[in-house]
Structures are given as C-alpha cells and as structure tokens.
Amino acid sequence: MTHFSFLFRDLILALVVALLVATVCFWAVQTSPGDLALQIAAKRYAGGQPSRELADVVREAHGLDRPVWVQYGDWLGRLFLLDFGHSLISGKPVLEAIAPFVQNSLRLILWGFLAGTGVAVILGFLCGRMPGSRIDLAITVLSAVLATVPSFLLGVFLVRYFIVDWRLGTLTGNSGWMRLWLPVLTITLALSGPLSRVVRNAVAEVRAQPYMLHALMRGVPSNQLFLRHGVRNATLPVLNYLPVIFLFLVYDVIVIETVFNYRGIGWALIDAVKSRDIPVMQCLVLVLVTFYLTAAALTEAVTQMLYRQEVQR
C-alpha cells in the first residue's frame, strides 16, 4: 500500500469512529432522565420554570415529539449532507455556534503543542547526549513529577499564585497573551514531562548504535554525525508517540479550559451537555474525535514514509 492508501484508510476509519461516538452521545442524551423539551424551554425562553404549554410548543417546533428512531434517522441523513442543524438553545446554525469555541481551542492547542514539544525536545536532547549525568538525573526527576501530577492540579496551582496572588494573568476574555500564557504553560508542563523521556531514550539509543560509535572512533565530529545520520532514526520513536500526545491534548484541553474559564471546545461541550443541546454536543464530539483520529492517521503516514525511506537507504 502507498502512503496515500494508508492515509485514506485511516481517514475513513476516523470518520466511522467519529460517527459511532456521536451516535452513542445521541442515545445517551435521549435515554437520560428528565423532559428534554422542558429543559430547552427553561434554558432558551423562560429563564426559570417554564409552563407545560411552552414545553409542548418547543417539543413540536424541534421535532422532539417524533419517535427517537425518526429523530436519529433525520440527524444521520442531514449529517451526510454536512448539515449539522441548529442549536436548540440559541437557534443559530451549529457550525456558526461552535466556530468561535473551535477557533479558541485550536489557538490554545497550537501554542501549547509547539511550546511543549519544543521544551521536551530540548530537555530530551540534553539528557540523551549525557545519559547518567547530573543533568540527566535532575531532568528525569522533574519529568517524573510533571508526568504524575494531573493537569487540572497544575492549572489550579497556577491560578492560585499567578492570577490570584501575583496578578500576572486573567480569567476573562479569550485573546491576548495575558489570557493565554497560563493555559499554554499548563499544557507545556504536562506535555514536556513524558515526551522529554521519549526523546531522551531515542537520542541515547541512536548514539549508542555501533555505526555511530564506529564513526566517532574515525574522528567524525559528534554533532555533525548526529545531525546527518542520527536525527532520522531518533525521530521515528518520537513520531510513534505523537498520537498519545494528541490524545492528551484532546482530553486535557477540556479540563484546562474549565480550570481557566476559557471558552473553547471543552467549555462549549460541558455547557451543551448541561443544557442537553443535542446538535451542538454531537457536532463538538465529532470535531474532537475527528481531530484526534486524523492527527493519528497523519502521524502514521509520516512514520511509514520515514521508515520506508530508511529501509531503502
């Protein structure tokens, strides 16, 4: 199979899994206790305890009086046409309603991933060049601590000191470095711990290979040797670990956004679940699952490409 065949297969698998997850969410909400129309009426119109008459109007307007199988079939048919419907609470098209939240989360994920990966590569490379040294031991201990501390606890700690005590950040708004730097720092700390160990082990293993030792004995400069012949081999284990990193981002960004009151996908998903806004919730779940599985598919395709190139060499 070619690289594109692997990628196409994985993308199809990602769409299937995303559809299954969204279906599970649909049925979970439908079978949960309480009157869905009554909750929507309270959230959208009355602001308190709505009347039964108003709930009946909402039920009929949104087709909630139809059998559940009919509602599911209607949603599935519109989904294949990329029509995600309208929010039951705001009345806006779902894509329009979630677009600001997706944009905010992507901004946070991008900066957090770049910062966390950059720190992990630097620390891992330093440790891999000097395995067993004091620097290696110190960074190993620090990485173990960061890997075991939950991200929400890191976030609470940063909020407590950097925002409440020292006024170096804010919990309002969704843009600007004063708003973003603490959530990005939380992702960086949580991400760099385990990833730096992967980089460290990959670098140390490559530098200990016989062909590297033989070249060093012949007088080839260490840095030049590693850049020309070691980087590619050290990259493969790190790429294989990247799907785990993306899984961490999808899961932990939801928690981090809640801690920092950041209006991203996690905040919107929790709000949609509380208000039982089924179309918004389903679309957000599709976005999250598709994002992770697509990232995993792209990572696998790149890994396969690098591996085949290395075999051909």
XYZ file of N, CA and C in Angstrom, residues 23-209:
561
model
N -23.091 8.910 17.744
C -24.319 8.124 17.902
C -24.530 7.717 19.359
N -23.454 7.289 20.000
C -23.544 6.933 21.419
C -23.989 8.137 22.245
N -23.443 9.300 21.943
C -23.841 10.516 22.664
C -25.314 10.835 22.427
N -25.785 10.656 21.203
C -27.193 10.918 20.881
C -28.111 10.053 21.736
N -27.829 8.769 21.786
C -28.694 7.864 22.534
C -28.538 8.044 24.037
N -27.364 8.446 24.484
C -27.175 8.692 25.909
C -28.028 9.861 26.386
N -28.078 10.922 25.573
C -28.912 12.073 25.938
C -30.383 11.723 25.859
N -30.772 10.971 24.834
C -32.178 10.628 24.657
C -32.700 9.756 25.794
N -31.849 8.909 26.331
C -32.292 7.992 27.381
C -32.056 8.533 28.792
N -31.484 9.733 28.903
C -31.262 10.313 30.225
C -32.588 10.788 30.807
N -32.703 10.816 32.138
C -33.976 11.206 32.752
C -34.286 12.690 32.554
N -35.583 13.017 32.662
C -36.000 14.402 32.525
C -36.628 14.680 31.172
N -37.393 15.750 31.118
C -38.070 16.163 29.889
C -37.146 17.099 29.120
N -36.666 16.641 27.951
C -35.736 17.429 27.167
C -36.366 18.742 26.719
N -37.606 18.710 26.263
C -38.277 19.933 25.806
C -38.432 20.922 26.944
N -38.714 20.444 28.132
C -38.881 21.320 29.292
C -37.560 22.009 29.642
N -36.463 21.271 29.559
C -35.162 21.852 29.862
C -34.752 22.880 28.814
N -35.044 22.592 27.553
C -34.713 23.546 26.483
C -35.530 24.818 26.643
N -36.823 24.686 26.972
C -37.683 25.855 27.173
C -37.187 26.702 28.330
N -36.737 26.044 29.403
C -36.231 26.782 30.561
C -34.945 27.530 30.218
N -34.099 26.899 29.418
C -32.806 27.500 29.078
C -32.948 28.606 28.040
N -33.844 28.422 27.081
C -33.907 29.346 25.947
C -34.912 30.467 26.133
N -36.038 30.181 26.777
C -37.121 31.161 26.789
C -37.445 31.682 28.182
N -37.764 30.786 29.103
C -38.372 31.230 30.355
C -37.338 31.745 31.350
N -36.154 31.142 31.378
C -35.158 31.527 32.356
C -35.445 30.986 33.733
N -36.528 30.278 33.911
C -36.884 29.689 35.194
C -37.601 28.382 34.957
N -38.784 28.240 35.579
C -39.587 27.038 35.389
C -40.661 27.320 34.348
N -40.512 26.814 33.112
C -41.481 27.121 32.058
C -42.768 26.330 32.250
N -43.799 26.779 31.553
C -45.084 26.083 31.610
C -45.058 24.869 30.688
N -45.980 23.952 30.917
C -46.099 22.775 30.061
C -46.484 23.152 28.645
N -47.279 24.217 28.516
C -47.693 24.660 27.180
C -46.478 25.107 26.367
N -45.579 25.859 27.017
C -44.373 26.309 26.322
C -43.488 25.118 25.959
N -43.382 24.156 26.858
C -42.595 22.961 26.568
C -43.176 22.189 25.398
N -44.498 22.113 25.301
C -45.130 21.423 24.171
C -44.840 22.138 22.858
N -44.832 23.477 22.895
C -44.514 24.249 21.682
C -43.073 23.961 21.246
N -42.136 23.935 22.211
C -40.724 23.639 21.904
C -40.593 22.222 21.369
N -41.297 21.288 21.976
C -41.229 19.887 21.549
C -41.678 19.737 20.098
N -42.740 20.423 19.738
C -43.249 20.329 18.363
C -42.350 21.078 17.385
N -41.839 22.240 17.807
C -41.023 23.056 16.908
C -39.722 22.359 16.538
N -39.136 21.623 17.467
C -37.849 20.960 17.227
C -38.009 19.486 16.876
N -39.220 19.034 16.698
C -39.441 17.649 16.307
C -39.152 16.646 17.395
N -39.187 17.079 18.653
C -38.903 16.179 19.756
C -40.076 15.276 20.094
N -41.235 15.557 19.468
C -42.395 14.701 19.696
C -42.394 13.478 18.778
N -41.432 13.419 17.862
C -41.325 12.278 16.964
C -40.614 11.127 17.666
N -40.781 9.900 17.175
C -40.043 8.764 17.759
C -38.542 8.990 17.676
N -37.829 8.432 18.641
C -36.388 8.644 18.715
C -35.687 8.124 17.467
N -36.143 6.986 16.933
C -35.524 6.432 15.727
C -35.678 7.377 14.542
N -36.813 8.057 14.482
C -37.032 9.018 13.401
C -36.098 10.212 13.559
N -35.940 10.679 14.796
C -35.025 11.795 15.047
C -33.595 11.416 14.688
N -33.204 10.206 15.053
C -31.845 9.765 14.740
C -31.639 9.633 13.234
N -32.615 9.059 12.539
C -32.500 8.930 11.086
C -32.442 10.282 10.401
N -33.222 11.248 10.896
C -33.185 12.595 10.327
C -31.810 13.236 10.542
N -31.263 13.067 11.748
C -29.935 13.627 12.027
C -28.874 12.962 11.171
N -28.974 11.643 11.005
C -27.978 10.922 10.227
C -28.032 11.343 8.760
N -29.247 11.506 8.221
C -29.378 11.926 6.834
C -28.810 13.308 6.597
N -29.083 14.234 7.527
C -28.542 15.583 7.379
C -27.035 15.615 7.570
N -26.528 14.693 8.402
C -25.092 14.647 8.639
C -24.328 14.312 7.365
N -24.830 13.380 6.571
C -24.160 13.017 5.327
C -24.185 14.167 4.314
N -25.086 15.114 4.520
C -25.128 16.321 3.681
C -24.372 17.470 4.328
N -23.635 17.156 5.418
C -22.885 18.151 6.186
C -23.792 19.250 6.726
N -25.011 18.888 7.043
C -25.957 19.800 7.684
C -26.088 19.371 9.140
N -25.503 20.139 10.037
C -25.491 19.778 11.448
C -26.675 20.360 12.222
N -27.574 21.004 11.514
C -28.774 21.504 12.163
C -28.542 22.817 12.892
N -29.476 23.129 13.812
C -29.438 24.365 14.571
C -29.376 24.056 16.068
N -28.763 24.956 16.800
C -28.701 24.807 18.247
C -30.107 24.886 18.837
N -30.409 23.991 19.758
C -31.722 24.008 20.405
C -31.847 25.156 21.398
N -30.729 25.740 21.799
C -30.757 26.815 22.787
C -30.688 28.191 22.130
N -29.691 28.412 21.284
C -29.532 29.736 20.664
C -30.292 29.879 19.364
N -30.614 28.758 18.718
C -31.296 28.818 17.428
C -30.363 29.065 16.257
N -29.078 29.267 16.498
C -28.121 29.507 15.422
C -27.746 28.193 14.746
N -27.290 28.241 13.491
C -26.706 27.035 12.885
C -25.558 26.523 13.749
N -25.463 25.210 13.859
C -24.497 24.620 14.790
C -23.068 25.039 14.452
N -22.704 24.998 13.174
C -21.340 25.361 12.801
C -21.035 26.812 13.160
N -22.020 27.676 12.986
C -21.834 29.082 13.369
C -21.725 29.225 14.885
N -22.472 28.404 15.620
C -22.466 28.497 17.078
C -21.156 28.012 17.689
N -20.554 26.976 17.083
C -19.349 26.410 17.686
C -18.062 26.980 17.105
N -18.137 27.719 16.005
C -16.929 28.219 15.346
C -16.017 29.016 16.277
N -16.542 29.971 17.084
C -15.637 30.711 17.979
C -14.952 29.818 19.005
N -15.662 28.806 19.504
C -15.084 27.909 20.503
C -13.985 27.039 19.891
N -14.231 26.540 18.678
C -13.219 25.725 17.989
C -11.974 26.562 17.708
N -12.188 27.794 17.276
C -11.055 28.681 16.994
C -10.231 28.940 18.255
N -10.900 29.182 19.371
C -10.177 29.411 20.625
C -9.383 28.181 21.049
N -9.986 26.993 20.931
C -9.286 25.771 21.327
C -8.106 25.483 20.411
N -8.274 25.683 19.118
C -7.163 25.441 18.196
C -5.993 26.366 18.486
N -6.304 27.603 18.847
C -5.234 28.533 19.215
C -4.493 28.034 20.450
N -5.236 27.579 21.441
C -4.610 27.077 22.664
C -3.826 25.793 22.406
N -4.394 24.876 21.629
C -3.722 23.613 21.329
C -2.444 23.855 20.527
N -2.511 24.755 19.548
C -1.344 25.024 18.702
C -0.174 25.548 19.524
N -0.424 26.593 20.314
C 0.660 27.172 21.106
C 1.142 26.195 22.171
N 0.212 25.483 22.798
C 0.609 24.509 23.809
C 1.432 23.374 23.231
N 1.034 22.881 22.060
C 1.773 21.790 21.413
C 3.166 22.242 20.996
N 3.259 23.423 20.391
C 4.570 23.920 19.952
C 5.489 24.156 21.143
N 4.963 24.786 22.192
C 5.793 25.064 23.360
C 6.181 23.773 24.081
N 5.214 22.876 24.277
C 5.502 21.631 24.983
C 6.468 20.747 24.224
N 6.274 20.640 22.914
C 7.173 19.821 22.097
C 8.574 20.413 22.055
N 8.644 21.742 21.917
C 9.953 22.394 21.886
C 10.734 22.183 23.167
N 10.084 22.366 24.320
C 10.754 22.157 25.606
C 11.167 20.699 25.760
N 10.279 19.771 25.372
C 10.584 18.341 25.509
C 11.768 17.946 24.636
N 11.835 18.451 23.417
C 12.948 18.111 22.517
C 14.266 18.633 23.075
N 14.262 19.859 23.595
C 15.495 20.430 24.144
C 15.967 19.640 25.364
N 15.041 19.389 26.299
C 15.417 18.651 27.507
C 15.826 17.217 27.178
N 15.056 16.567 26.294
C 15.381 15.192 25.931
C 16.709 15.079 25.215
N 17.021 16.053 24.358
C 18.304 16.020 23.638
C 19.469 16.206 24.601
N 19.318 17.114 25.579
C 20.374 17.323 26.559
C 20.628 16.054 27.368
N 19.554 15.414 27.800
C 19.704 14.178 28.584
C 20.269 13.043 27.729
N 19.820 12.950 26.464
C 20.288 11.884 25.589
C 21.749 11.988 25.245
N 22.282 13.209 25.218
C 23.702 13.391 24.939
C 24.568 13.035 26.143
N 23.974 13.163 27.358
C 24.750 12.898 28.572
C 23.987 11.958 29.500
N 23.702 10.735 29.055
C 22.942 9.817 29.919
C 23.714 9.470 31.190
N 22.992 9.498 32.314
C 23.614 9.190 33.590
C 24.252 10.373 34.279
N 24.256 11.545 33.631
C 24.868 12.728 34.229
C 23.917 13.359 35.248
N 24.391 14.392 35.937
C 23.559 15.091 36.912
C 22.377 15.782 36.224
N 22.631 16.342 35.066
C 21.545 16.983 34.316
C 20.482 15.952 33.949
N 20.935 14.799 33.501
C 20.002 13.729 33.156
C 19.180 13.313 34.372
N 19.821 13.165 35.509
C 19.111 12.764 36.729
C 18.117 13.830 37.165
N 18.534 15.098 37.134
C 17.646 16.185 37.570
C 16.419 16.294 36.660
N 16.644 16.234 35.343
C 15.523 16.346 34.409
C 14.639 15.111 34.485
N 15.225 13.956 34.762
C 14.431 12.736 34.921
C 13.471 12.860 36.096
N 13.965 13.372 37.222
C 13.112 13.568 38.400
C 12.017 14.585 38.096
N 12.395 15.701 37.457
C 11.411 16.726 37.117
C 10.359 16.181 36.159
N 10.783 15.409 35.161
C 9.846 14.832 34.195
C 8.888 13.859 34.865
N 9.403 13.063 35.813
C 8.548 12.117 36.532
C 7.498 12.841 37.353
N 7.883 13.943 37.984
C 6.919 14.729 38.775
C 5.846 15.321 37.868
N 6.267 15.920 36.760
C 5.308 16.536 35.838
C 4.390 15.497 35.213
N 4.905 14.290 34.979
C 4.094 13.245 34.355
C 3.046 12.686 35.307
N 3.300 12.775 36.614
C 2.369 12.184 37.581
C 1.369 13.194 38.136
N 1.670 14.477 38.045
C 0.740 15.494 38.558
C -0.354 15.737 37.527
N -1.630 15.614 37.888
C -2.715 15.856 36.927
C -2.692 17.303 36.417
N -3.068 17.478 35.180
C -3.021 18.806 34.572
C -3.955 19.781 35.266
N -5.106 19.309 35.750
C -6.019 20.232 36.418
C -5.406 20.749 37.721
N -4.576 19.905 38.385
C -3.919 20.352 39.618
C -2.856 21.402 39.306
N -2.124 21.206 38.208
C -1.184 22.237 37.763
C -1.914 23.542 37.477
N -3.069 23.437 36.806
C -3.843 24.630 36.492
C -4.328 25.348 37.732
N -4.822 24.602 38.703
C -5.288 25.214 39.957
C -4.131 25.913 40.675
N -2.962 25.281 40.686
C -1.782 25.886 41.306
C -1.421 27.197 40.615
N -1.410 27.209 39.283
C -1.058 28.428 38.550
C -2.097 29.521 38.761
N -3.362 29.152 38.782
C -4.408 30.145 39.045
C -4.230 30.742 40.441
N -3.966 29.881 41.402
C -3.839 30.335 42.798
C -2.738 31.366 42.960
N -1.578 31.137 42.367
C -0.443 32.018 42.604
C -0.295 33.100 41.533
N -0.363 32.716 40.264
C -0.078 33.676 39.204
C -1.233 34.644 38.943
N -2.458 34.214 39.186
C -3.604 35.088 38.921
C -4.120 35.723 40.205
N -4.385 34.903 41.215
C -4.978 35.432 42.447
C -3.972 36.266 43.236
N -2.763 35.751 43.427
C -1.782 36.440 44.270
C -0.964 37.475 43.510
N -0.439 37.088 42.353
C 0.524 37.947 41.680
C -0.062 38.751 40.517
N -1.307 38.525 40.167
C -1.990 39.303 39.123
C -1.236 39.290 37.796
N -0.687 38.127 37.432
C 0.060 38.010 36.181
C -0.765 37.374 35.067
N -2.034 37.203 35.275
C -2.918 36.628 34.265
C -4.352 37.015 34.569
N -5.255 36.537 33.736
C -6.667 36.859 33.904
C -7.513 35.653 33.533
N -8.727 35.613 34.068
C -9.674 34.543 33.760
C -10.819 35.039 32.905
N -10.680 36.218 32.319
C -11.722 36.778 31.461
C -11.163 37.009 30.070
N -12.061 37.002 29.080
C -11.644 37.185 27.697
C -11.118 35.890 27.095
N -10.832 35.944 25.788
C -10.352 34.764 25.085
C -9.165 35.057 24.171
N -8.577 36.221 24.288
C -7.448 36.561 23.430
C -6.446 37.375 24.235
N -5.269 37.555 23.667
C -4.208 38.279 24.347
C -3.345 37.334 25.174
N -2.064 37.699 25.302
C -1.129 36.819 25.997
C -1.412 36.733 27.487
N -1.974 37.782 28.084
C -2.344 37.707 29.492
C -3.406 36.640 29.739
N -4.206 36.362 28.731
C -5.246 35.339 28.849
C -4.712 33.951 28.514
N -3.766 33.890 27.580
C -3.365 32.597 27.031
C -2.151 31.970 27.707
N -1.269 32.781 28.283
C 0.035 32.224 28.630
C -0.035 31.187 29.748
N -0.954 31.318 30.681
C -1.045 30.337 31.755
C -1.643 29.007 31.287
N -2.739 29.004 30.507
C -3.174 27.717 29.949
C -2.106 27.058 29.070
N -1.387 27.859 28.278
C -0.306 27.305 27.448
C 0.802 26.741 28.328
N 1.132 27.428 29.411
C 2.153 26.935 30.328
C 1.715 25.622 30.976
N 0.443 25.505 31.316
C -0.065 24.258 31.899
C 0.100 23.099 30.928
N -0.270 23.315 29.653
C -0.105 22.270 28.641
C 1.371 21.942 28.448
N 2.218 22.966 28.431
C 3.647 22.764 28.232
C 4.251 21.902 29.338
N 3.919 22.208 30.586
C 4.454 21.448 31.709
C 3.970 19.999 31.683
N 2.672 19.823 31.417
C 2.121 18.465 31.412
C 2.610 17.653 30.223
N 2.867 18.326 29.100
C 3.275 17.628 27.880
C 4.763 17.304 27.857
N 5.569 18.232 28.351
C 7.019 18.084 28.218
C 7.587 16.981 29.113
N 6.903 16.649 30.215
C 7.419 15.614 31.112
C 7.572 14.265 30.435
N 6.460 13.629 30.011
C 6.602 12.302 29.376
C 7.291 12.345 28.018
N 7.054 13.402 27.229
C 7.646 13.451 25.893
C 9.159 13.611 25.958
N 9.661 14.348 26.937
C 11.115 14.524 27.045
C 11.820 13.196 27.315
N 11.160 12.280 28.030
C 11.762 10.971 28.276
C 11.817 10.138 26.995
N 10.800 10.274 26.157
C 10.804 9.563 24.882
C 11.947 10.075 24.009
N 12.102 11.405 23.946
C 13.186 11.989 23.159
C 14.535 11.575 23.724
N 14.662 11.601 25.038
C 15.927 11.244 25.682
C 16.333 9.809 25.343
N 15.391 8.875 25.488
C 15.709 7.472 25.209
C 16.034 7.247 23.737
N 15.316 7.952 22.849
C 15.579 7.792 21.418
C 16.967 8.301 21.060
N 17.339 9.474 21.591
C 18.657 10.039 21.293
C 19.761 9.153 21.868
N 19.593 8.714 23.120
C 20.622 7.876 23.753
C 20.787 6.550 23.018
N 19.682 5.960 22.574
C 19.759 4.676 21.870
C 20.456 4.817 20.533
N 20.146 5.905 19.801
C 20.781 6.107 18.493
C 22.271 6.365 18.660
N 22.651 7.169 19.635
C 24.071 7.489 19.834
C 24.878 6.272 20.276
N 24.188 5.261 20.820
C 24.890 4.051 21.260
C 24.964 2.983 20.184
N 24.419 3.251 18.992
C 24.465 2.271 17.919
C 25.906 2.052 17.430
